[in-house]
Coordinates of C-alpha atoms in Angstrom, one line a residue:
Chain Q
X1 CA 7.7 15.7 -8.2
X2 CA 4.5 14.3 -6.2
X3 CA 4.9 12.4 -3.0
X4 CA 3.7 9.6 -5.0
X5 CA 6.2 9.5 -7.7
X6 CA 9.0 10.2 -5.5
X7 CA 11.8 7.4 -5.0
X8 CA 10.7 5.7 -1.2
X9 CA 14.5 6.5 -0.2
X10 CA 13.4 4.9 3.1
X11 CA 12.4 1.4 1.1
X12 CA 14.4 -1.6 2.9
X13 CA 16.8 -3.1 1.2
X14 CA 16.3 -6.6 0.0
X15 CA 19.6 -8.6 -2.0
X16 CA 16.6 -10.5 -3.8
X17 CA 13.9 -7.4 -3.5
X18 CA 11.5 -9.5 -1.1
X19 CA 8.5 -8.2 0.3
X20 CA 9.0 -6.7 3.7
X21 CA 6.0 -6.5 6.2
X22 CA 6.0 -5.2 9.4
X23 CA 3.7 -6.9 11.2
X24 CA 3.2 -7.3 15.1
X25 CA 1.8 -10.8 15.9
X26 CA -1.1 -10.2 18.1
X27 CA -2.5 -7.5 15.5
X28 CA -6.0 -8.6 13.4
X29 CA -4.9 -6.8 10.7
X30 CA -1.2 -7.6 10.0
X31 CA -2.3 -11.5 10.5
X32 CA -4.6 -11.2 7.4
X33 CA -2.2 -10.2 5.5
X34 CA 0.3 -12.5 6.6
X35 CA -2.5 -14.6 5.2
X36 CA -2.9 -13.3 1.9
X37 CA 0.8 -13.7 1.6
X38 CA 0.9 -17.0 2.5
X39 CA -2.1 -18.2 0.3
X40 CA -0.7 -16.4 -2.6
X41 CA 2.7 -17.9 -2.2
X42 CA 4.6 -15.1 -2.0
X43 CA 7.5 -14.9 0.0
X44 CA 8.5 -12.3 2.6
X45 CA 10.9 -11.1 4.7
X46 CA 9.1 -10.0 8.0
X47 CA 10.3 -7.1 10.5
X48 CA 8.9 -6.3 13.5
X49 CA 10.3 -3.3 15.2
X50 CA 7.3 -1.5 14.7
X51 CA 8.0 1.3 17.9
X52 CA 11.8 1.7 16.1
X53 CA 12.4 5.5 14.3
X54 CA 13.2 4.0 11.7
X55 CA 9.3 2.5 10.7
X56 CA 8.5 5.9 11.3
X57 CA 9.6 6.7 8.3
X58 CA 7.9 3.8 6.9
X59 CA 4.7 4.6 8.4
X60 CA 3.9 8.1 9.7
X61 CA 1.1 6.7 11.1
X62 CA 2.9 4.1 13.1
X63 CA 0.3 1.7 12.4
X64 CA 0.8 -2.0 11.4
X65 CA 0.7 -3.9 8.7
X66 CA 3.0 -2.0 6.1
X67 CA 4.1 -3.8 3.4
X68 CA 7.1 -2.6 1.2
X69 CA 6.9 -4.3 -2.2
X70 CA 7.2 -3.0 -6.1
X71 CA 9.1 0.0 -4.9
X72 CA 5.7 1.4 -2.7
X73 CA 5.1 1.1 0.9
X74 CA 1.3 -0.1 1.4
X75 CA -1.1 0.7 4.4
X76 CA -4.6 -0.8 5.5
X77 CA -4.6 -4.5 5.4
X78 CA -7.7 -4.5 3.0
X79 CA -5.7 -2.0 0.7
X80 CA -3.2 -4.5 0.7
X81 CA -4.4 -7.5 0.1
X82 CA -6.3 -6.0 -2.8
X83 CA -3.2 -4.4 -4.5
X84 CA -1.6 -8.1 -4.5
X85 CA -4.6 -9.8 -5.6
X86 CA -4.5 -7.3 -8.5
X87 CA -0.5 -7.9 -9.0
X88 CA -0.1 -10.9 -8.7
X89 CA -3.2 -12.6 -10.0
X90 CA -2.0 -16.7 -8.8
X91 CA -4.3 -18.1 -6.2
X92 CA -7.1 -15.3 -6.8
X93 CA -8.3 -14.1 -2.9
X94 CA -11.3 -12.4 -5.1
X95 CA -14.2 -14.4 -7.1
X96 CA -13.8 -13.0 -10.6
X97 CA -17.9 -12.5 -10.8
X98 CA -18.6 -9.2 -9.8
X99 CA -21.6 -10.0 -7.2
X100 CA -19.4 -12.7 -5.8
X101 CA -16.7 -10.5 -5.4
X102 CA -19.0 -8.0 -3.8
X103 CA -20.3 -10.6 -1.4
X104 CA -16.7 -11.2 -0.8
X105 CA -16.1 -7.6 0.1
X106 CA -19.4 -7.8 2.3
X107 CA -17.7 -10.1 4.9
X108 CA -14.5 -8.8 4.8
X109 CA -16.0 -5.1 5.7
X110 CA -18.8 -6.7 8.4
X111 CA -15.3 -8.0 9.9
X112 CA -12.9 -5.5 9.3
X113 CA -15.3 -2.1 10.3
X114 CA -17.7 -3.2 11.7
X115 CA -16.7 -5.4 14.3
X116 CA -12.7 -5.3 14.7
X117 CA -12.2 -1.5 15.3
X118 CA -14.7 -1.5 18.2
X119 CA -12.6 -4.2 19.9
X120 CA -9.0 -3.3 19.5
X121 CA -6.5 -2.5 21.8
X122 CA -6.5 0.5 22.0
X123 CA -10.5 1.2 22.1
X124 CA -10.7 -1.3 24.4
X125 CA -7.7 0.8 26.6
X126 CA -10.4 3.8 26.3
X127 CA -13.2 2.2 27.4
X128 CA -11.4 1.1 30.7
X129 CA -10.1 -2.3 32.2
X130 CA -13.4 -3.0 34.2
X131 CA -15.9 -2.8 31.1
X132 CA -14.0 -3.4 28.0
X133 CA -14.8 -7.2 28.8
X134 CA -18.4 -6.6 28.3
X135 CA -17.9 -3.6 25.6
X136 CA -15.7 -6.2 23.4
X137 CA -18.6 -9.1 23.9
X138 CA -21.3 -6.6 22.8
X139 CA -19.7 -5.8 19.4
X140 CA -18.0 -8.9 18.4
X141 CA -21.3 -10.5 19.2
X142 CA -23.7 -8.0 17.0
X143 CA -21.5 -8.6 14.3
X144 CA -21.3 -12.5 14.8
X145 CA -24.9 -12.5 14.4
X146 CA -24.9 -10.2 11.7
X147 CA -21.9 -12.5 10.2
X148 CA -23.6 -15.5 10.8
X149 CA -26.3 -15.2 9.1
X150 CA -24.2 -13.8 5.4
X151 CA -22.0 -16.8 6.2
X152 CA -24.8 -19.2 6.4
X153 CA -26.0 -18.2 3.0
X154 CA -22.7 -18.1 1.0
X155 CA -20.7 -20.4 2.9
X156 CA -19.5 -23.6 1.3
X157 CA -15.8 -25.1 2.3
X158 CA -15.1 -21.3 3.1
X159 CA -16.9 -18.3 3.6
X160 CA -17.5 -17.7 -0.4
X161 CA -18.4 -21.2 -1.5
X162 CA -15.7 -23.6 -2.2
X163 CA -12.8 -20.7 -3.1
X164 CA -10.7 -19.3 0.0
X165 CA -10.6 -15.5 -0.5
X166 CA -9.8 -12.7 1.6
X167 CA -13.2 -13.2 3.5
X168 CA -11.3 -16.1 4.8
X169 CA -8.6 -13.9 6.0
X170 CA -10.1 -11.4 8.1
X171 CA -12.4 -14.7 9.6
X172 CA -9.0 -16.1 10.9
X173 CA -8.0 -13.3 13.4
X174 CA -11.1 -12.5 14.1
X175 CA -12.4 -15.6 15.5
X176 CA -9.3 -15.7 17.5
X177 CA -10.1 -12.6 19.2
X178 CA -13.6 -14.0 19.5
X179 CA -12.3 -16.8 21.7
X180 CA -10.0 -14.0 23.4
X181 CA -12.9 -12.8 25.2
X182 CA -15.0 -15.6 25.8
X183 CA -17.5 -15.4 23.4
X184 CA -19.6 -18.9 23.0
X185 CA -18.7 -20.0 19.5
X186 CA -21.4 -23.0 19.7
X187 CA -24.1 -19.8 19.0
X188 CA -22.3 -19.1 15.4
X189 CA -21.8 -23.2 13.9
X190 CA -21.3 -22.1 10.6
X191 CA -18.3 -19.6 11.7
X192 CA -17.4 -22.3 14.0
X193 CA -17.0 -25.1 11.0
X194 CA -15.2 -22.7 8.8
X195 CA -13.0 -21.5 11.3
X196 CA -12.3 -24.8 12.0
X197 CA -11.6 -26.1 8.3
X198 CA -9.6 -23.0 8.0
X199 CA -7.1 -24.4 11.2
X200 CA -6.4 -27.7 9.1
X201 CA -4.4 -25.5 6.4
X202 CA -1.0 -25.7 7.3
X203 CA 0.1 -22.4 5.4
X204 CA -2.5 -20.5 7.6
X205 CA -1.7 -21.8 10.5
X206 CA 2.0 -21.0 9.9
X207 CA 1.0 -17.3 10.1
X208 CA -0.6 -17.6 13.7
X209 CA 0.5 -15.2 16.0
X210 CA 2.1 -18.3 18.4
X211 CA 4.4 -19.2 15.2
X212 CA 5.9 -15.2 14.8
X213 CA 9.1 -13.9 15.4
X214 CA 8.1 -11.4 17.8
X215 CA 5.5 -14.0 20.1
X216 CA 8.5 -14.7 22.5
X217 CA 9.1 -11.6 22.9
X218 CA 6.2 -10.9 24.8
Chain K
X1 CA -30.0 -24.4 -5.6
X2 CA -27.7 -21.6 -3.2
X3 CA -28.7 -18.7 -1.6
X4 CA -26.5 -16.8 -4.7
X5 CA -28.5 -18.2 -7.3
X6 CA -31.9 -18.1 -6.2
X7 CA -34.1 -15.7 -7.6
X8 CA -34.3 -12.3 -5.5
X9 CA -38.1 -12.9 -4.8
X10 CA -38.2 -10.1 -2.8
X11 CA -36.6 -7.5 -5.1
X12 CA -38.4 -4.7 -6.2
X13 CA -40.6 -4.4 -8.8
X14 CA -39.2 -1.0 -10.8
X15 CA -41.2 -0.4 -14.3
X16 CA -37.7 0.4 -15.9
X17 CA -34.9 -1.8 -13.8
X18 CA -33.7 1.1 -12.4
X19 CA -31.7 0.4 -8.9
X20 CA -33.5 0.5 -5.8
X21 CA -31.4 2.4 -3.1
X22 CA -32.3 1.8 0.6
X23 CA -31.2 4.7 2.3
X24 CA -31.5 7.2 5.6
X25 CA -30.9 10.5 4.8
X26 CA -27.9 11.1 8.2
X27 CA -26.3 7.9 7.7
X28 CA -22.5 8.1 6.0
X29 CA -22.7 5.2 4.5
X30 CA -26.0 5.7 2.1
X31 CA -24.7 9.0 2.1
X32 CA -21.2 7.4 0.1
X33 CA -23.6 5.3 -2.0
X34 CA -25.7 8.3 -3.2
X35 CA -22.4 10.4 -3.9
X36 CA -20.8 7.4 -6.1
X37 CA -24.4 6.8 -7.7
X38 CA -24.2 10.6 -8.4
X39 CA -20.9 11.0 -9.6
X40 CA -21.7 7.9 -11.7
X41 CA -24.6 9.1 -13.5
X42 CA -26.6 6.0 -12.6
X43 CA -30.2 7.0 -11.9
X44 CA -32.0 5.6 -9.3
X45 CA -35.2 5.0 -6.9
X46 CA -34.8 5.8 -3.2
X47 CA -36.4 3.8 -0.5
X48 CA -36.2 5.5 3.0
X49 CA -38.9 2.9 5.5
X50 CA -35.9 1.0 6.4
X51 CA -37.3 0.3 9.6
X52 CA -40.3 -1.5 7.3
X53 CA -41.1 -5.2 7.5
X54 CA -40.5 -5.0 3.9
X55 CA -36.7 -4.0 4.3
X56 CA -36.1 -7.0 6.9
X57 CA -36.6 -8.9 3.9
X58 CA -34.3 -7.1 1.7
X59 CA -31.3 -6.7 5.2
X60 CA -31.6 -9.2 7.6
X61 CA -29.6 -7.3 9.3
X62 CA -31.8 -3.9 8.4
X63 CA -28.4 -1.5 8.0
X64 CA -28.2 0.7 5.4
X65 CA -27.4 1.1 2.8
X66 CA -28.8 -1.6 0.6
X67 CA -28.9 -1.3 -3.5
X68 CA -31.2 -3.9 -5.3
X69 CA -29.3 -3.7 -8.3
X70 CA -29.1 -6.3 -11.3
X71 CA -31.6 -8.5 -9.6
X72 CA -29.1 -8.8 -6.5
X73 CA -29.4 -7.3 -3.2
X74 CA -26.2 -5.7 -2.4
X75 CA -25.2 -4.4 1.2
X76 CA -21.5 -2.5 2.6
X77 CA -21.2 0.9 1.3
X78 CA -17.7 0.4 0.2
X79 CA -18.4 -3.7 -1.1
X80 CA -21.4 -1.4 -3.3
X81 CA -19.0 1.2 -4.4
X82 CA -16.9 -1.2 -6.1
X83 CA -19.7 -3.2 -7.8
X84 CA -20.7 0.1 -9.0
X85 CA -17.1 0.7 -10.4
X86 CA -16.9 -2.5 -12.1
X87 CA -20.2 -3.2 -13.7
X88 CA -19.9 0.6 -14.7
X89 CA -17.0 2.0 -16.0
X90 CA -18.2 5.2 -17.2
X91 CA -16.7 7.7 -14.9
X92 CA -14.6 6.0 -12.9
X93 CA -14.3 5.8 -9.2
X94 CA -10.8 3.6 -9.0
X95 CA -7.1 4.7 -10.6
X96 CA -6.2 2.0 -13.0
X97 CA -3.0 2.1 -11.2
X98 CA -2.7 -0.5 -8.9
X99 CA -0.7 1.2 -6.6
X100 CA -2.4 4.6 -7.2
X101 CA -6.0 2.3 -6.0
X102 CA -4.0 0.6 -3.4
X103 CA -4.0 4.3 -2.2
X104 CA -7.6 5.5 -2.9
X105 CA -8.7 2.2 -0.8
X106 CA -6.0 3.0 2.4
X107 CA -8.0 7.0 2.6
X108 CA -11.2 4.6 1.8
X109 CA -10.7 2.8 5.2
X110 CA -8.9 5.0 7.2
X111 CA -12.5 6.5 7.1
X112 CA -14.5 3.7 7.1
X113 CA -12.8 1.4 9.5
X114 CA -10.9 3.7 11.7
X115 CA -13.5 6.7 12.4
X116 CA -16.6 6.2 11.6
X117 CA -17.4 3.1 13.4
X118 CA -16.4 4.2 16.4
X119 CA -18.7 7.9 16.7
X120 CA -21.2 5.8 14.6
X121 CA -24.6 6.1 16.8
X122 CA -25.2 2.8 18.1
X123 CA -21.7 3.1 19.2
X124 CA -22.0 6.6 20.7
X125 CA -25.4 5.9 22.3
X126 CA -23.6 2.9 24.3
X127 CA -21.1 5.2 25.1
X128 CA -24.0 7.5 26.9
X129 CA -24.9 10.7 26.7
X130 CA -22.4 12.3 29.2
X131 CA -19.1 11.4 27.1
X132 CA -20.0 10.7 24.0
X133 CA -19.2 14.2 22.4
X134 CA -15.6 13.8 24.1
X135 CA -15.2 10.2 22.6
X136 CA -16.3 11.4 19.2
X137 CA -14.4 14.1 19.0
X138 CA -11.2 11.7 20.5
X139 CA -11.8 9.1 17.6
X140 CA -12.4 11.3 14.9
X141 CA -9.5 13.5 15.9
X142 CA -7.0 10.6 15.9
X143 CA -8.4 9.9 12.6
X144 CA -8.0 13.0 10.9
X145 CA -4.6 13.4 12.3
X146 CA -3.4 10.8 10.2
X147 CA -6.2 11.5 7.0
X148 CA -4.1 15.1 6.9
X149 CA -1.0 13.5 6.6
X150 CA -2.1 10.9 3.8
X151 CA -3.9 13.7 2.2
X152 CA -1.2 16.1 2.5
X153 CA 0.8 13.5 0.4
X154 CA -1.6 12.2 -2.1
X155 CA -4.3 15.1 -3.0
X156 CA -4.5 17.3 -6.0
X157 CA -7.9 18.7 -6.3
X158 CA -9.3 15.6 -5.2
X159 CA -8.2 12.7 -2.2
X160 CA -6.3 11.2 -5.5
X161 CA -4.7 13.8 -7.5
X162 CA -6.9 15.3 -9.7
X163 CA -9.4 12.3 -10.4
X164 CA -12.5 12.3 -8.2
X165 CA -12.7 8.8 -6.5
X166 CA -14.3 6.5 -3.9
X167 CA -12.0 8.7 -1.3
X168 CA -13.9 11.6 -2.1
X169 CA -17.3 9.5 -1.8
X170 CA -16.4 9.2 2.0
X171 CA -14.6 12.4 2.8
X172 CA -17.8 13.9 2.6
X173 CA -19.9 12.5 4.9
X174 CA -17.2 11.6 7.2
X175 CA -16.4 16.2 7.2
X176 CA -19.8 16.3 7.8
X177 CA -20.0 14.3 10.9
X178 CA -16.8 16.0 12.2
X179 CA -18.4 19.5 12.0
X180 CA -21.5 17.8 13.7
X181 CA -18.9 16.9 16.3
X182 CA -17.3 20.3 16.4
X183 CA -14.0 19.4 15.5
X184 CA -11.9 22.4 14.8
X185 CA -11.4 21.9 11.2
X186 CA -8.6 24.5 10.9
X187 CA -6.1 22.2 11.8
X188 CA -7.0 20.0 8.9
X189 CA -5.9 22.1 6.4
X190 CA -5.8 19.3 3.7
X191 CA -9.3 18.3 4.6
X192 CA -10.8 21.5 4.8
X193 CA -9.6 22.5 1.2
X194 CA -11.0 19.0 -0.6
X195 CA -14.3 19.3 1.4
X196 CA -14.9 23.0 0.3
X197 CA -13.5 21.9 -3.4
X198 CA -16.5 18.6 -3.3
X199 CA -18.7 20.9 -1.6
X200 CA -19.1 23.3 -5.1
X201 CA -19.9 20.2 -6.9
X202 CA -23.4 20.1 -7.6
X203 CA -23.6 16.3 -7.8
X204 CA -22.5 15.9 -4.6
X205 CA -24.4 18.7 -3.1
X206 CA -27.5 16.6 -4.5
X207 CA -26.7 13.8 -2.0
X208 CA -26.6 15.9 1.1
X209 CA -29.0 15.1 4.3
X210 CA -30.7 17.9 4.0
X211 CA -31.6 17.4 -0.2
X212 CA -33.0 14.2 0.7
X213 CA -36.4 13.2 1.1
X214 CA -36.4 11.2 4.4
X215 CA -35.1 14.6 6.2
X216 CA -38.2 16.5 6.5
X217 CA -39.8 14.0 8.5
X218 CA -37.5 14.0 11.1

């Protein structure tokens, strides 16, 4: 029997078989799907002992977001957020024209390679306290002005004309870190206006790290 | 009329529509293009003067890859990859399994987003020339470390089982640049075996650096 066919004997138990995420509030990627979640409409149960033994045997990896659902434990918020655009087809985060979708996918991966995995935490740790201020300005900024530009030419109420998609939800976090350090949004207006129209939604604002179980925590 | 719409004026002129691929012979990401291309049986015309006033008018942001394809310019190696798959079913680079693709896209970006941005060389000239072997070989270590495990889980004779996919597309290059790094690929078992497996393919070997013709003038 493959690994992938196996039963996920370490699935969480669920009365009503609900979603569970772990998801750690400050982290990018858990927030976008937190997003995707909440767009969609799907409800969730949330944990987030992420450091416990037992989400090691969730996620070798130790990594966050996992999301159990449909008997499978998913990895990689982009993975994710695909897989339940593909199951569960209401409120579509993904044009249905093929060159939309792939200018979709365009944004999310400026955002989600190129940009936030030169500024997380632990990169940032690397780099050293009196530089990664500077280091995480350089990057975000290249790919703001990268972004900027894409967004500037597909752009309408969100960053793919007038559907939200999952370009929308990598924007979210990302602009938040943006202002995390000090980058001047004024040079990006057309981020700037969508991130701001995005704020206004009350189910994405619901998924902000402030409004998470584990914020008090820290 | 929107940037979408408008017609391409500066796409290529190719006798016989074929796709125009923008590409530098060392970077991973044509390199993934090439191989899905390949594997794809789509032929193709290769561009290499990326540095070219010409290309700033295809890029704006003069990365690579780029694929003028359908009279649309197309950028993100892994955006292309799946407007490949879905304009062009033959040969498939995705499970139809939505889990089983869930999977294909988490080895997808565990390459993509979590090691090669970061020993990417922009990244690694900033870094400087003193310790940028170390922090490659840091990053891409980490990475591999958790590639093995998914790999160890998921792989047949390809990432996926036995069905050649996007994974493989980036495993590749990604093997490649660890080598180039000098990471001791002996403790990737997993890795090791698909690399040598893709390696006999003579499809993929096609795509290689080293068969392309951009590498002679360097």
């Amino acid at each position: 029997m493959s690994a992938l066919t196996k039963p996920a004997d370490h699935f969480p138990s669920s009365d009503d078989a609900k979603p569970v995420l772990y998801s750690s509030c400050m982290s990018s990627c858990s927030w976008r799907v937190r997003i995707a979640l909440g767009l969609k409409g799907i409800p969730y149960d949330i944990k987030t002992d992420c450091k416990s033994s037992e989400y090691k045997e969730v996620n070798p990896m130790q990594q966050v977001p996992a999301l159990c659902i449909d008997g499978h434990t998913l990895c990689d918020s982009v993975a994710i957020m695909q897989y339940l655009d593909e199951t569960r087809p209401q409120h579509p985060l993904l044009p249905q024209d093929p060159y939309k979708r792939a200018k979709v996918l365009q944004i999310v991966h400026i955002i989600c390679s190129g940009i936030q995995p030169l500024q997380n935490t632990c990169v940032l740790a690397r780099v050293g306290e009196e530089e990664s201020l500077e280091w995480a300005q350089h990057w975000i900024s290249r790919g703001f002005d990268a972004l900027e530009k894409v967004l500037s030419e597909s752009s309408g109420k969100f960053c793919m004309g007038d559907e939200i998609s999952m370009a929308d939800c990598c924007l979210v976090p990302q602009v938040f870190n943006a202002r995390r350090y000090q980058i001047n949004l004024d040079l990006y207006p057309t981020i700037q206006r969508l991130d701001h129209g995005l704020g206004t939604n009350t189910t994405i604002r619901a998924c902000h790290p402030y409004n998470q179980p584990d914020y008090l925590q820290k």
